[in-house]
Amino acid sequence: MRAFELKAIIRQSGCELTRIGRSRNWRLSASREQLLQISESLRQHEEPSWQWVLALLESKIGTYTEADILEFVKRNPNISVNELVTLANCTVAQARQALDSYEFLE
């Protein structure tokens, strides 16, 4: 029954979750921001049986480059350092550098 809740959380983020043919395998089509949103939701629920999904998502998210973090700040100019660290999966120094770079662009 927890699988239905997991699928609902994934679909709430706006991702496309489809079954591959008639197999038990699933395909998730999502942007990096959507993957981050899903992983944050899964962390909040703290369901032990979902930890493998969380680990798989975090491995697929990868890391942001400095340019990616700056673009993220441009889209969300009022973001705090802590929010940026959480959402972009970067260090505090990288987040501060991106925020400072954005301020100098204005």
Tab-separated table of N, CA, C and O in Angstrom, residues 20-81:
chain	number	residue	atom	x	y	z
A	20	ILE	N	7.090	0.459	-18.054
A	20	ILE	CA	7.789	0.030	-19.262
A	20	ILE	C	7.142	-1.272	-19.726
A	20	ILE	O	7.395	-2.335	-19.152
A	21	GLY	N	6.320	-1.148	-20.736
A	21	GLY	CA	5.630	-2.324	-21.260
A	21	GLY	C	4.762	-2.978	-20.213
A	21	GLY	O	4.039	-2.314	-19.476
A	22	ARG	N	4.841	-4.295	-20.147
A	22	ARG	CA	4.052	-5.045	-19.172
A	22	ARG	C	4.916	-5.524	-18.005
A	22	ARG	O	4.476	-6.331	-17.189
A	23	SER	N	6.133	-5.029	-17.945
A	23	SER	CA	7.058	-5.475	-16.902
A	23	SER	C	6.760	-4.764	-15.584
A	23	SER	O	5.875	-3.916	-15.492
A	24	ARG	N	7.539	-5.083	-14.579
A	24	ARG	CA	7.426	-4.421	-13.278
A	24	ARG	C	8.280	-3.163	-13.203
A	24	ARG	O	8.322	-2.498	-12.190
A	25	ASN	N	8.977	-2.866	-14.284
A	25	ASN	CA	9.876	-1.720	-14.314
A	25	ASN	C	9.119	-0.436	-14.637
A	25	ASN	O	8.132	-0.446	-15.364
A	26	TRP	N	9.631	0.667	-14.104
A	26	TRP	CA	9.006	1.977	-14.291
A	26	TRP	C	10.024	2.943	-14.872
A	26	TRP	O	11.222	2.814	-14.642
A	27	ARG	N	9.539	3.952	-15.582
A	27	ARG	CA	10.385	5.005	-16.152
A	27	ARG	C	9.917	6.337	-15.560
A	27	ARG	O	8.735	6.655	-15.577
A	28	LEU	N	10.870	7.109	-15.072
A	28	LEU	CA	10.582	8.421	-14.499
A	28	LEU	C	11.205	9.485	-15.386
A	28	LEU	O	12.406	9.483	-15.610
A	29	SER	N	10.373	10.380	-15.903
A	29	SER	CA	10.850	11.505	-16.704
A	29	SER	C	10.685	12.763	-15.868
A	29	SER	O	9.559	13.162	-15.559
A	30	ALA	N	11.812	13.389	-15.508
A	30	ALA	CA	11.756	14.532	-14.607
A	30	ALA	C	12.957	15.437	-14.822
A	30	ALA	O	14.013	14.999	-15.278
A	31	SER	N	12.784	16.698	-14.457
A	31	SER	CA	13.897	17.642	-14.477
A	31	SER	C	14.672	17.507	-13.170
A	31	SER	O	14.225	16.846	-12.223
A	32	ARG	N	15.808	18.156	-13.113
A	32	ARG	CA	16.633	18.105	-11.906
A	32	ARG	C	15.885	18.705	-10.709
A	32	ARG	O	15.935	18.170	-9.614
A	33	GLU	N	15.175	19.811	-10.939
A	33	GLU	CA	14.434	20.447	-9.848
A	33	GLU	C	13.327	19.528	-9.334
A	33	GLU	O	13.077	19.455	-8.127
A	34	GLN	N	12.675	18.816	-10.246
A	34	GLN	CA	11.630	17.888	-9.831
A	34	GLN	C	12.227	16.726	-9.041
A	34	GLN	O	11.637	16.293	-8.046
A	35	LEU	N	13.383	16.240	-9.461
A	35	LEU	CA	14.042	15.170	-8.713
A	35	LEU	C	14.417	15.640	-7.310
A	35	LEU	O	14.285	14.893	-6.341
A	36	LEU	N	14.883	16.869	-7.201
A	36	LEU	CA	15.206	17.420	-5.884
A	36	LEU	C	13.958	17.542	-5.023
A	36	LEU	O	13.985	17.264	-3.821
A	37	GLN	N	12.853	17.950	-5.631
A	37	GLN	CA	11.599	18.080	-4.900
A	37	GLN	C	11.124	16.710	-4.402
A	37	GLN	O	10.690	16.574	-3.253
A	38	ILE	N	11.225	15.704	-5.248
A	38	ILE	CA	10.827	14.350	-4.846
A	38	ILE	C	11.717	13.840	-3.718
A	38	ILE	O	11.217	13.297	-2.724
A	39	SER	N	13.020	14.023	-3.842
A	39	SER	CA	13.922	13.527	-2.804
A	39	SER	C	13.681	14.232	-1.471
A	39	SER	O	13.742	13.602	-0.417
A	40	GLU	N	13.372	15.522	-1.519
A	40	GLU	CA	13.057	16.238	-0.278
A	40	GLU	C	11.771	15.700	0.352
A	40	GLU	O	11.694	15.515	1.571
A	41	SER	N	10.775	15.428	-0.460
A	41	SER	CA	9.521	14.859	0.053
A	41	SER	C	9.748	13.485	0.667
A	41	SER	O	9.190	13.167	1.720
A	42	LEU	N	10.576	12.674	0.021
A	42	LEU	CA	10.851	11.339	0.551
A	42	LEU	C	11.623	11.410	1.858
A	42	LEU	O	11.402	10.603	2.757
A	43	ARG	N	12.540	12.380	1.970
A	43	ARG	CA	13.270	12.560	3.235
A	43	ARG	C	12.314	12.942	4.357
A	43	ARG	O	12.484	12.513	5.501
A	44	GLN	N	11.321	13.767	4.067
A	44	GLN	CA	10.371	14.203	5.089
A	44	GLN	C	9.498	13.058	5.581
A	44	GLN	O	9.147	13.011	6.759
A	45	HIS	N	9.159	12.130	4.712
A	45	HIS	CA	8.316	11.004	5.113
A	45	HIS	C	9.079	9.959	5.916
A	45	HIS	O	8.487	9.248	6.726
A	46	GLU	N	10.385	9.844	5.693
A	46	GLU	CA	11.250	8.924	6.429
A	46	GLU	C	10.739	7.485	6.427
A	46	GLU	O	10.789	6.781	7.433
A	47	GLU	N	10.223	7.043	5.297
A	47	GLU	CA	9.753	5.663	5.153
A	47	GLU	C	10.954	4.762	4.854
A	47	GLU	O	11.648	4.966	3.855
A	48	PRO	N	11.229	3.766	5.688
A	48	PRO	CA	12.400	2.907	5.471
A	48	PRO	C	12.381	2.161	4.131
A	48	PRO	O	13.423	1.958	3.524
A	49	SER	N	11.215	1.761	3.674
A	49	SER	CA	11.150	0.994	2.426
A	49	SER	C	11.378	1.863	1.192
A	49	SER	O	11.536	1.336	0.091
A	50	TRP	N	11.440	3.168	1.347
A	50	TRP	CA	11.660	4.077	0.216
A	50	TRP	C	13.105	4.531	0.113
A	50	TRP	O	13.449	5.296	-0.786
A	51	GLN	N	13.963	4.093	1.006
A	51	GLN	CA	15.340	4.575	1.018
A	51	GLN	C	16.098	4.212	-0.253
A	51	GLN	O	16.947	4.965	-0.713
A	52	TRP	N	15.792	3.078	-0.853
A	52	TRP	CA	16.471	2.703	-2.095
A	52	TRP	C	16.082	3.646	-3.224
A	52	TRP	O	16.910	3.976	-4.075
A	53	VAL	N	14.835	4.116	-3.229
A	53	VAL	CA	14.390	5.075	-4.245
A	53	VAL	C	15.111	6.399	-4.029
A	53	VAL	O	15.588	7.023	-4.987
A	54	LEU	N	15.206	6.819	-2.794
A	54	LEU	CA	15.889	8.069	-2.458
A	54	LEU	C	17.362	8.009	-2.869
A	54	LEU	O	17.879	8.952	-3.467
A	55	ALA	N	18.023	6.904	-2.593
A	55	ALA	CA	19.433	6.749	-2.974
A	55	ALA	C	19.595	6.771	-4.491
A	55	ALA	O	20.528	7.393	-5.018
A	56	LEU	N	18.703	6.130	-5.200
A	56	LEU	CA	18.767	6.110	-6.662
A	56	LEU	C	18.541	7.506	-7.240
A	56	LEU	O	19.263	7.945	-8.138
A	57	LEU	N	17.559	8.236	-6.708
A	57	LEU	CA	17.299	9.593	-7.183
A	57	LEU	C	18.493	10.500	-6.938
A	57	LEU	O	18.879	11.279	-7.813
A	58	GLU	N	19.080	10.419	-5.760
A	58	GLU	CA	20.212	11.281	-5.437
A	58	GLU	C	21.431	10.952	-6.295
A	58	GLU	O	22.209	11.846	-6.624
A	59	SER	N	21.576	9.707	-6.691
A	59	SER	CA	22.693	9.369	-7.572
A	59	SER	C	22.464	9.904	-8.983
A	59	SER	O	23.410	10.238	-9.687
A	60	LYS	N	21.212	10.007	-9.399
A	60	LYS	CA	20.891	10.510	-10.734
A	60	LYS	C	20.885	12.037	-10.793
A	60	LYS	O	21.037	12.609	-11.865
A	61	ILE	N	20.702	12.688	-9.665
A	61	ILE	CA	20.671	14.150	-9.645
A	61	ILE	C	22.022	14.719	-10.036
A	61	ILE	O	22.111	15.656	-10.810
A	62	GLY	N	23.072	14.120	-9.515
A	62	GLY	CA	24.400	14.618	-9.836
A	62	GLY	C	24.690	15.918	-9.105
A	62	GLY	O	24.035	16.280	-8.138
A	63	THR	N	25.678	16.637	-9.597
A	63	THR	CA	26.046	17.897	-8.973
A	63	THR	C	25.868	19.037	-9.967
A	63	THR	O	25.981	18.856	-11.174
A	64	TYR	N	25.589	20.180	-9.431
A	64	TYR	CA	25.448	21.383	-10.242
A	64	TYR	C	26.816	21.991	-10.509
A	64	TYR	O	27.693	21.959	-9.652
A	65	THR	N	26.987	22.586	-11.668
A	65	THR	CA	28.176	23.382	-11.937
A	65	THR	C	27.923	24.781	-11.384
A	65	THR	O	26.806	25.117	-10.995
A	66	GLU	N	28.961	25.608	-11.369
A	66	GLU	CA	28.791	26.982	-10.878
A	66	GLU	C	27.774	27.739	-11.731
A	66	GLU	O	26.977	28.514	-11.211
A	67	ALA	N	27.804	27.513	-13.040
A	67	ALA	CA	26.858	28.176	-13.937
A	67	ALA	C	25.429	27.713	-13.665
A	67	ALA	O	24.486	28.519	-13.702
A	68	ASP	N	25.249	26.418	-13.359
A	68	ASP	CA	23.921	25.898	-13.041
A	68	ASP	C	23.374	26.524	-11.759
A	68	ASP	O	22.197	26.872	-11.683
A	69	ILE	N	24.241	26.665	-10.763
A	69	ILE	CA	23.810	27.263	-9.493
A	69	ILE	C	23.441	28.729	-9.707
A	69	ILE	O	22.438	29.205	-9.177
A	70	LEU	N	24.225	29.443	-10.511
A	70	LEU	CA	23.918	30.845	-10.796
A	70	LEU	C	22.593	30.972	-11.542
A	70	LEU	O	21.795	31.866	-11.247
A	71	GLU	N	22.325	30.082	-12.485
A	71	GLU	CA	21.040	30.095	-13.194
A	71	GLU	C	19.890	29.823	-12.241
A	71	GLU	O	18.812	30.409	-12.359
A	72	PHE	N	20.116	28.943	-11.277
A	72	PHE	CA	19.097	28.644	-10.276
A	72	PHE	C	18.792	29.888	-9.442
A	72	PHE	O	17.640	30.169	-9.139
A	73	VAL	N	19.835	30.642	-9.102
A	73	VAL	CA	19.651	31.874	-8.330
A	73	VAL	C	18.923	32.922	-9.168
A	73	VAL	O	18.072	33.647	-8.661
A	74	LYS	N	19.238	32.995	-10.451
A	74	LYS	CA	18.557	33.957	-11.333
A	74	LYS	C	17.056	33.680	-11.396
A	74	LYS	O	16.259	34.609	-11.457
A	75	ARG	N	16.692	32.411	-11.386
A	75	ARG	CA	15.268	32.059	-11.417
A	75	ARG	C	14.595	32.272	-10.079
A	75	ARG	O	13.384	32.491	-10.011
A	76	ASN	N	15.365	32.208	-8.986
A	76	ASN	CA	14.838	32.376	-7.626
A	76	ASN	C	15.681	33.408	-6.886
A	76	ASN	O	16.471	33.059	-6.017
A	77	PRO	N	15.548	34.698	-7.208
A	77	PRO	CA	16.459	35.701	-6.633
A	77	PRO	C	16.331	35.896	-5.126
A	77	PRO	O	17.271	36.362	-4.492
A	78	ASN	N	15.233	35.523	-4.528
A	78	ASN	CA	15.048	35.725	-3.091
A	78	ASN	C	15.397	34.496	-2.263
A	78	ASN	O	15.037	34.404	-1.101
A	79	ILE	N	16.118	33.559	-2.839
A	79	ILE	CA	16.458	32.321	-2.153
A	79	ILE	C	17.550	32.572	-1.111
A	79	ILE	O	18.430	33.406	-1.305
A	80	SER	N	17.462	31.854	-0.001
A	80	SER	CA	18.485	31.989	1.040
A	80	SER	C	19.618	31.012	0.773
A	80	SER	O	19.510	30.104	-0.055
A	81	VAL	N	20.706	31.193	1.507
A	81	VAL	CA	21.868	30.317	1.349
A	81	VAL	C	21.496	28.885	1.715
A	81	VAL	O	21.833	27.937	0.991
